[in-house]
Tab-separated table of C-alpha atoms in Angstrom:
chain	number	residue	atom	x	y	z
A	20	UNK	CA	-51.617	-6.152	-3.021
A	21	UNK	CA	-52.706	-6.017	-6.650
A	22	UNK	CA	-51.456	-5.537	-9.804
A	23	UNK	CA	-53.548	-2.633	-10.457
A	24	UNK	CA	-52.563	-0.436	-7.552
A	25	UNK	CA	-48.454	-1.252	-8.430
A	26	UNK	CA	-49.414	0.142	-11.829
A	27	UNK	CA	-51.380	3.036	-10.526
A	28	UNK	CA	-48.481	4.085	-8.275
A	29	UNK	CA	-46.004	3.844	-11.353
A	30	UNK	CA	-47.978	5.863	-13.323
A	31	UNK	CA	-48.099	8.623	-10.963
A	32	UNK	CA	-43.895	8.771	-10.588
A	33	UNK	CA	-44.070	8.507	-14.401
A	34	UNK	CA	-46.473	11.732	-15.153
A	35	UNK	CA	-45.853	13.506	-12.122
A	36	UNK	CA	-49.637	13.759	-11.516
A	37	UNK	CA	-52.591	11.702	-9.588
A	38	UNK	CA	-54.562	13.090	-12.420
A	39	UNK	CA	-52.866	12.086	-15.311
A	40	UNK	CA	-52.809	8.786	-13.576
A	41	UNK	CA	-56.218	8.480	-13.382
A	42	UNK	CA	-56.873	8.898	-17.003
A	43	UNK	CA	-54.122	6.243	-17.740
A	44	UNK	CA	-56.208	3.928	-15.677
A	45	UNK	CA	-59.826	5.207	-16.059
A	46	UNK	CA	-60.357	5.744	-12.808
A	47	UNK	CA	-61.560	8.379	-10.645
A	48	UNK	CA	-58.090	10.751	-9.085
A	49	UNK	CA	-59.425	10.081	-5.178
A	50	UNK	CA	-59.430	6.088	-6.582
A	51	UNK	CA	-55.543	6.837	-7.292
A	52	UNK	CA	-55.460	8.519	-3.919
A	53	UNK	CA	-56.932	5.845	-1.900
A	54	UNK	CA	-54.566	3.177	-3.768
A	55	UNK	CA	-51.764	4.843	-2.927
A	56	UNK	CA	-52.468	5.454	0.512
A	57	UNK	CA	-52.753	1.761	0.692
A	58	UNK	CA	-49.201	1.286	-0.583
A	59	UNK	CA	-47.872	3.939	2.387
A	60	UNK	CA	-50.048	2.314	5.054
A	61	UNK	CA	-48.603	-1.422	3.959
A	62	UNK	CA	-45.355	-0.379	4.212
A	63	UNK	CA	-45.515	2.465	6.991
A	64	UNK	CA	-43.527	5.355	5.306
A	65	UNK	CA	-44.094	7.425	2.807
A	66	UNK	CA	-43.509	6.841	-0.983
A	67	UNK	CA	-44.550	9.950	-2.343
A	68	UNK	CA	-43.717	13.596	-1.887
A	69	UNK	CA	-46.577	16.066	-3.322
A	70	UNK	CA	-45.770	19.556	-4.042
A	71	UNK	CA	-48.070	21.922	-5.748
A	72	UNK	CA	-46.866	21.810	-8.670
A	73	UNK	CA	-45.245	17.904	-9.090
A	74	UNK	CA	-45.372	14.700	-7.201
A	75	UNK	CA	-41.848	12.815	-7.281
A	76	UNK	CA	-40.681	9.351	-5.293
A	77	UNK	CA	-39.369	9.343	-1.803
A	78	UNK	CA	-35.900	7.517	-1.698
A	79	UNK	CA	-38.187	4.532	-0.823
A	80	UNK	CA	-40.874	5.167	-3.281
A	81	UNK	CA	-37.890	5.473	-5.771
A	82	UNK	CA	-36.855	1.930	-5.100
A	83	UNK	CA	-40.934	0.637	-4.812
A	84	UNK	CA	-40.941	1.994	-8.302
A	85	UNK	CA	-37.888	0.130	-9.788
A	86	UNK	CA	-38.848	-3.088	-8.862
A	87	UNK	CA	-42.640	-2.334	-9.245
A	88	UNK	CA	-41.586	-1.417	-12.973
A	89	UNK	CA	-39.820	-5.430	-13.346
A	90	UNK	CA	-42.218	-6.935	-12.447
A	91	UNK	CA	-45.105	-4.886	-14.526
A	92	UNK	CA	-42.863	-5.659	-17.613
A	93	UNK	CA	-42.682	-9.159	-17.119
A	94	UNK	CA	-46.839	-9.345	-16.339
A	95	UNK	CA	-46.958	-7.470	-19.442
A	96	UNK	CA	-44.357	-9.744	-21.022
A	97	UNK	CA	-46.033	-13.071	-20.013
A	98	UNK	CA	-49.903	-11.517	-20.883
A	99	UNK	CA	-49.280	-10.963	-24.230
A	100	UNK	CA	-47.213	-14.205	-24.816
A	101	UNK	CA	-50.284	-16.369	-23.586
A	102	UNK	CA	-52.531	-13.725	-26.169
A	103	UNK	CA	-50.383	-13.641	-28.983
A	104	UNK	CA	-50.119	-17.931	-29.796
A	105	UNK	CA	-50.862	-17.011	-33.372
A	106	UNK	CA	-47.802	-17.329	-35.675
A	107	UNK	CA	-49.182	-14.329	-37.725
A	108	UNK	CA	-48.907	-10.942	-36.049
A	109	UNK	CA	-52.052	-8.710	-36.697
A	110	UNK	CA	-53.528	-6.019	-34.562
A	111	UNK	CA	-54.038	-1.925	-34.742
A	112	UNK	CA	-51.211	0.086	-33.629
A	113	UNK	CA	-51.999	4.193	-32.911
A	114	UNK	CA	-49.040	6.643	-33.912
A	115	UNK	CA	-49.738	10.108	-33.384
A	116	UNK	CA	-47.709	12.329	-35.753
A	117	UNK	CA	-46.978	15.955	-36.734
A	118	UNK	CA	-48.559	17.059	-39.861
A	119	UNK	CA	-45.696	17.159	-41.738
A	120	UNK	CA	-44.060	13.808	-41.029
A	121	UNK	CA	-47.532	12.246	-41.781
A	122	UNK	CA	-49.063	13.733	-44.864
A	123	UNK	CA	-45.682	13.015	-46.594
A	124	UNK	CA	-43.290	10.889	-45.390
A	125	UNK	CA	-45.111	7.724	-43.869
A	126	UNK	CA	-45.813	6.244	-47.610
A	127	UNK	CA	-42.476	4.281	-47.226
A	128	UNK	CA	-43.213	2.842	-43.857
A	129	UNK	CA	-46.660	2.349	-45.047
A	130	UNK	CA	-45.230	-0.094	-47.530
A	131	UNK	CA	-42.508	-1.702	-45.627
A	132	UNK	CA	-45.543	-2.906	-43.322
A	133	UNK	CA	-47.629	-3.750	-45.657
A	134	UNK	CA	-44.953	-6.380	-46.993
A	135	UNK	CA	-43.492	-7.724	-43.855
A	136	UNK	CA	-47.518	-7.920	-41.842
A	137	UNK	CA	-50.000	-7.525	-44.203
A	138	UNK	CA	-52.300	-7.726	-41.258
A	139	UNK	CA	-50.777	-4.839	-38.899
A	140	UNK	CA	-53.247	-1.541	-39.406
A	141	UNK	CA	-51.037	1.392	-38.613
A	142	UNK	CA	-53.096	4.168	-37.653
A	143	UNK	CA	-52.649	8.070	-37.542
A	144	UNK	CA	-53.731	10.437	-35.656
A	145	UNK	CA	-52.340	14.095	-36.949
A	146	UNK	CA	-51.850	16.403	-33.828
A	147	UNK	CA	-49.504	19.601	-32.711
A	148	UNK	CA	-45.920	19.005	-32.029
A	149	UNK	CA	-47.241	19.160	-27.903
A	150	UNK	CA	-50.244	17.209	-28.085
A	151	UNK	CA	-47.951	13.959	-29.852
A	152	UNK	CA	-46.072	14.040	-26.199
A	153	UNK	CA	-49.345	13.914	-24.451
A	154	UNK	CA	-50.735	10.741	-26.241
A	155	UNK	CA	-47.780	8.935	-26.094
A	156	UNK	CA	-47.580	9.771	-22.092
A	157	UNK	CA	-51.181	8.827	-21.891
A	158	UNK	CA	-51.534	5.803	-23.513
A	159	UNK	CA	-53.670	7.397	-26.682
A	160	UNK	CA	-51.116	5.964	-29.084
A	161	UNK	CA	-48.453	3.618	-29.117
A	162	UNK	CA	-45.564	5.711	-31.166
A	163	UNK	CA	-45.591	9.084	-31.669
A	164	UNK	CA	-43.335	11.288	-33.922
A	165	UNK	CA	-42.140	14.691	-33.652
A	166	UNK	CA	-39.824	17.202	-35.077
A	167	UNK	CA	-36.892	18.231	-32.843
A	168	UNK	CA	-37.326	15.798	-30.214
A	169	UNK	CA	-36.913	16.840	-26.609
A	170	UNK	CA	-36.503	14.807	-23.340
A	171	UNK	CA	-39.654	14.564	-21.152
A	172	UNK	CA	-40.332	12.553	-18.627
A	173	UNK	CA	-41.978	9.236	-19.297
A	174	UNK	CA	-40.796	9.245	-22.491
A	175	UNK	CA	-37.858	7.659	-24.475
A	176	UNK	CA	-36.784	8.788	-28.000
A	177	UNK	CA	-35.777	6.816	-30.722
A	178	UNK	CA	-34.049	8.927	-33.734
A	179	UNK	CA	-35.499	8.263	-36.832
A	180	UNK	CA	-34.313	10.727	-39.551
A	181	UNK	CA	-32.872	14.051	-40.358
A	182	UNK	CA	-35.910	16.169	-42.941
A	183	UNK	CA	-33.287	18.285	-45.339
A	184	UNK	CA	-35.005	21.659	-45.235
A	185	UNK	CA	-35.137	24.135	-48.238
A	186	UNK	CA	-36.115	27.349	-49.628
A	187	UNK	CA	-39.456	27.017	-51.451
A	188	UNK	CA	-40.731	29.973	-53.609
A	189	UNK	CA	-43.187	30.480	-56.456
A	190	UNK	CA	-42.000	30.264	-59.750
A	191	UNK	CA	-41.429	33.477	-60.460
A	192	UNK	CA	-40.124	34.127	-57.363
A	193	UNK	CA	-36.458	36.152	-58.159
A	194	UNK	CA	-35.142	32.681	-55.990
A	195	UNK	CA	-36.308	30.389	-58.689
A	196	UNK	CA	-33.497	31.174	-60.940
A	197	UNK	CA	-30.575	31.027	-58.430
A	198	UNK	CA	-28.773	27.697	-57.767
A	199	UNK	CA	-28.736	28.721	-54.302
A	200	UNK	CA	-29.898	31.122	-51.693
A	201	UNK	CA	-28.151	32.441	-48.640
A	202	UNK	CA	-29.535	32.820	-45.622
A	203	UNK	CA	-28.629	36.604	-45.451
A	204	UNK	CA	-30.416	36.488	-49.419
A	205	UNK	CA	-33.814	35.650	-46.957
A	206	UNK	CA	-33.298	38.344	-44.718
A	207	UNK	CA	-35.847	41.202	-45.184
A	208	UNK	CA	-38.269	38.710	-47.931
A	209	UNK	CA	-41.651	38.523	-47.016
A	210	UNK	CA	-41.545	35.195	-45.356
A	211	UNK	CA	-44.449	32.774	-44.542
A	212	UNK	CA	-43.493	30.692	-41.314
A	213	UNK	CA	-44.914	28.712	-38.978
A	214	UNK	CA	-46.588	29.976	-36.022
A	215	UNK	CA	-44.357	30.725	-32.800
A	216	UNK	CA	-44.824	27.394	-31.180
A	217	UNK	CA	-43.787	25.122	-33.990
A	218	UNK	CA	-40.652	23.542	-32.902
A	219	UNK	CA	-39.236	24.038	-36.563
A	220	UNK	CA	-40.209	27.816	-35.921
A	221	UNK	CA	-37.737	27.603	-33.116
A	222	UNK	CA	-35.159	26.286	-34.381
A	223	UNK	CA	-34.999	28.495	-37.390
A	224	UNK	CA	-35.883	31.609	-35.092
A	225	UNK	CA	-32.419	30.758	-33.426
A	226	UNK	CA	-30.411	29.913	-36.671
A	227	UNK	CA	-31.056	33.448	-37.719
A	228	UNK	CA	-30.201	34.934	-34.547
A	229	UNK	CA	-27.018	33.000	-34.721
A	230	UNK	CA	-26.030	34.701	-37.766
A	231	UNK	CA	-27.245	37.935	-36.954
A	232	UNK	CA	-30.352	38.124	-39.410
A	233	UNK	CA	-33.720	39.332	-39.131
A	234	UNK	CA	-36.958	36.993	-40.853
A	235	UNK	CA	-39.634	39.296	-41.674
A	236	UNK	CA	-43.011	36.967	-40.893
A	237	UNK	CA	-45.918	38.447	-43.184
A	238	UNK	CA	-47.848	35.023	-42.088
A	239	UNK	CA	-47.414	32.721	-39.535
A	240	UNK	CA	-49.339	29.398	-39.913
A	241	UNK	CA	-49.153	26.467	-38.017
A	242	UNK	CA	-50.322	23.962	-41.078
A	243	UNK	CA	-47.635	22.948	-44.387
A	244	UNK	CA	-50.285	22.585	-46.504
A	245	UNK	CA	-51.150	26.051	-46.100
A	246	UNK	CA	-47.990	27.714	-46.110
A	247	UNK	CA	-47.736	25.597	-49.120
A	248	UNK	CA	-50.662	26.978	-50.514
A	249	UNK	CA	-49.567	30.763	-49.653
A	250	UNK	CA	-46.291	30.359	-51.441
A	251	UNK	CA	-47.684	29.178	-54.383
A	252	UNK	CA	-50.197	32.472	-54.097
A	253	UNK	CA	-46.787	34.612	-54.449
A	254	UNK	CA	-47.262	36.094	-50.675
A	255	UNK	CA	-43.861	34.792	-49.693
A	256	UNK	CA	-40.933	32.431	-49.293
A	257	UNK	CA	-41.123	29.509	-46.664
A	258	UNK	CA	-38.596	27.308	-45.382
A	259	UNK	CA	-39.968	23.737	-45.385
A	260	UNK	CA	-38.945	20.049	-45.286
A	261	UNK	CA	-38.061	18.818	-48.988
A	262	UNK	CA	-40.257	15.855	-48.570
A	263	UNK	CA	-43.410	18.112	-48.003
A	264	UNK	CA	-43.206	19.703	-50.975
A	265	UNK	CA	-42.092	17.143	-53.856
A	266	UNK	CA	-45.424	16.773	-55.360
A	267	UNK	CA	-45.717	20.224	-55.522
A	268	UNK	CA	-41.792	20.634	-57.440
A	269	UNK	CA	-42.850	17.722	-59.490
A	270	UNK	CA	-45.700	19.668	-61.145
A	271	UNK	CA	-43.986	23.237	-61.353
A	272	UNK	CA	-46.249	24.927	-58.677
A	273	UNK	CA	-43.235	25.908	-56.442
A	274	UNK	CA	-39.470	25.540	-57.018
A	275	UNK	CA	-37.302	24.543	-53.919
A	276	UNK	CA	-33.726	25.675	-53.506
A	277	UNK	CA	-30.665	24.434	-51.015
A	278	UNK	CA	-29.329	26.914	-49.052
A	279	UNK	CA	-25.316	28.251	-50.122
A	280	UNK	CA	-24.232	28.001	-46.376
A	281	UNK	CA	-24.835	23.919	-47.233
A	282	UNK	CA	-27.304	21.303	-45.695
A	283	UNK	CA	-30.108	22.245	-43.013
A	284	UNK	CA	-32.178	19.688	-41.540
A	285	UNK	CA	-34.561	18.932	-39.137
A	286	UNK	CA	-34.113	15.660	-36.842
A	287	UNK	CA	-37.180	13.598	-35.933
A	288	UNK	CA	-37.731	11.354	-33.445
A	289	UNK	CA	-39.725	8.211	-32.432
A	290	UNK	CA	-41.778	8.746	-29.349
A	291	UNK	CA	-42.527	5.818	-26.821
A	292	UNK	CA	-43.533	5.702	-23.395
A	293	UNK	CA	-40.847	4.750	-20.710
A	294	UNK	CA	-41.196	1.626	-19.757
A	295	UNK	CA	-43.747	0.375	-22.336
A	296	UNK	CA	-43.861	-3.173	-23.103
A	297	UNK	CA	-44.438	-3.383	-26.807
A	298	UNK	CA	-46.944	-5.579	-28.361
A	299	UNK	CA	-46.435	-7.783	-31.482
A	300	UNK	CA	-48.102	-5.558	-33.289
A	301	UNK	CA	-46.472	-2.174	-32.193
A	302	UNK	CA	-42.890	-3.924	-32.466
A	303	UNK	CA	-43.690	-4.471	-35.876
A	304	UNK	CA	-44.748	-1.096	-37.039
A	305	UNK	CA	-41.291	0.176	-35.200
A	306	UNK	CA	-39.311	-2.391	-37.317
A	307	UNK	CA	-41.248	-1.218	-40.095
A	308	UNK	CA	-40.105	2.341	-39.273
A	309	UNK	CA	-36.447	1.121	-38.852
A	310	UNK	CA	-36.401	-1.137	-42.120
A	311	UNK	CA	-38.532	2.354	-44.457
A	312	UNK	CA	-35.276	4.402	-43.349
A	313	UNK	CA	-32.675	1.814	-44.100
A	314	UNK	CA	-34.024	1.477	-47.053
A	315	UNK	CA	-34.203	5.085	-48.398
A	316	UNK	CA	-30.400	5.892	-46.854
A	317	UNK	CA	-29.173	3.280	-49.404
A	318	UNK	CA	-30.914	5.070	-52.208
């Protein structure tokens, strides 16, 4: 029995799917068939149970899994031990991210690396709040980060921060000379928001059914930099993360207000596939992420 077809067979309980499986391992799905069929035949019983929609452990597959998991961790563990002799960690480490986490926010973490392994490469790949699941659950990247985090199997979440969220209007905006704005104030104001699917859509969808209020969308967009670029225009008022729009506060293109209720935010999370042993490399762009936010709650 080798290595290959344990890890096979845990990837399959992990995504639910002989075809996601297959892409994990680049092989062919009837390769992850026959490999599993193996497993049943060796041990005479059945470890899977297929359905047409999912394929989950029998009680004995369950317990295959757990200790096939151990000892994959340890190979892992033990590989990259014998690989990584060097005293000086180095290596490129793939974190998928939301737009708006990565055009703004990253600079810090960026920086923290930079000083603590100079010769780390984190690299970013900008996808949809969806897709950042998907790579992590793949194997495309090693961390991904999303807004509202939300469980999924094969993946564990790490908190990372809470984005304050504000009103952002143009300058001559009837907003820009309150100290505040309400959330019933928004009610009825052309409003540019992200498209339906955007968790931060959600969320803000159901704050203002909470309250009773209606949003009146005259865009939906599913890019900041464009409902950026629309507020400035005058078309509307947005409600976006205060990070993603200091630059543009800084030089008097938009104003940003708090809201009178008090603080909104946003929580988002650190993506990483269950079970994943971490290389050197990858733990250190983590730290880096743990040290950037440290840092900026003590300023």
């Amino acid at each position: 029995m080798q290595l290959e077809s344990l890890k096979m067979f845990c990837d399959v309980v992990e995504t639910g799917s002989f075809s996601r499986a297959a892409q994990l391992n680049h092989v062919t799905q009837s390769a992850v068939s026959q490999q599993i069929r193996a497993l049943e035949n060796r041990y005479e019983q059945k470890l899977l149970s297929r359905s047409a929609r999912q394929v989950t452990p029998t009680p004995a597959g369950e317990r295959l899994f757990r200790g096939c998991k151990e000892i994959l961790a340890r190979f892992a563990e033990v590989e990259n031990e014998i690989r990584e002799q060097s005293t000086e960690v180095q290596g490129t480490t793939t974190v998928s991210t939301i737009y708006s986490v990565g055009l703004h926010e990253l600079r810090n973490v960026q920086k923290q690396l930079l000083k603590t392994h100079p010769k780390v490469n984190m690299r970013l790949n900008y996808r949809r709040n969806d897709q950042v699941y998907d790579d992590v659950i793949l194997g495309a990247a090693e961390i991904g980060i999303v807004a509202y985090p939300q469980p999924r199997a094969g993946v564990d979440i790490h908190p990372f921060r809470d984005d304050k969220l504000a009103v952002v209007c143009a300058p001559n905006h009837s907003f820009a000379s309150k100290a505040k704005v309400s959330l019933t104030a928004l009610s009825g104001v052309p409003f540019i928001a992200f498209d339906r699917e955007a968790p931060t859509r959600k969320a803000l969808d159901r704050l203002f059914r909470e309250k009773n209020l209606d949003l009146n969308p005259v865009m939906e967009i599913d890019n900041v930099e464009t409902i950026k670029r629309a507020v400035e225009m005058g078309i509307g008022v947005a409600i976006l993360p205060m990070a993603t729009v200091s630059a543009e506060v800084a030089q008097g293109s938009v104003v940003s207000k708090p809201f009178a209720e008090g603080p909104v935010s946003r929580p988002i999370g650190l993506l990483i596939r269950k079970g994943k042993y971490l290389d050197r490399a990858s733990a250190a762009v983590l730290e880096a992420f743990k040290l950037a936010e440290a840092t900026n709650d003590e300023h």
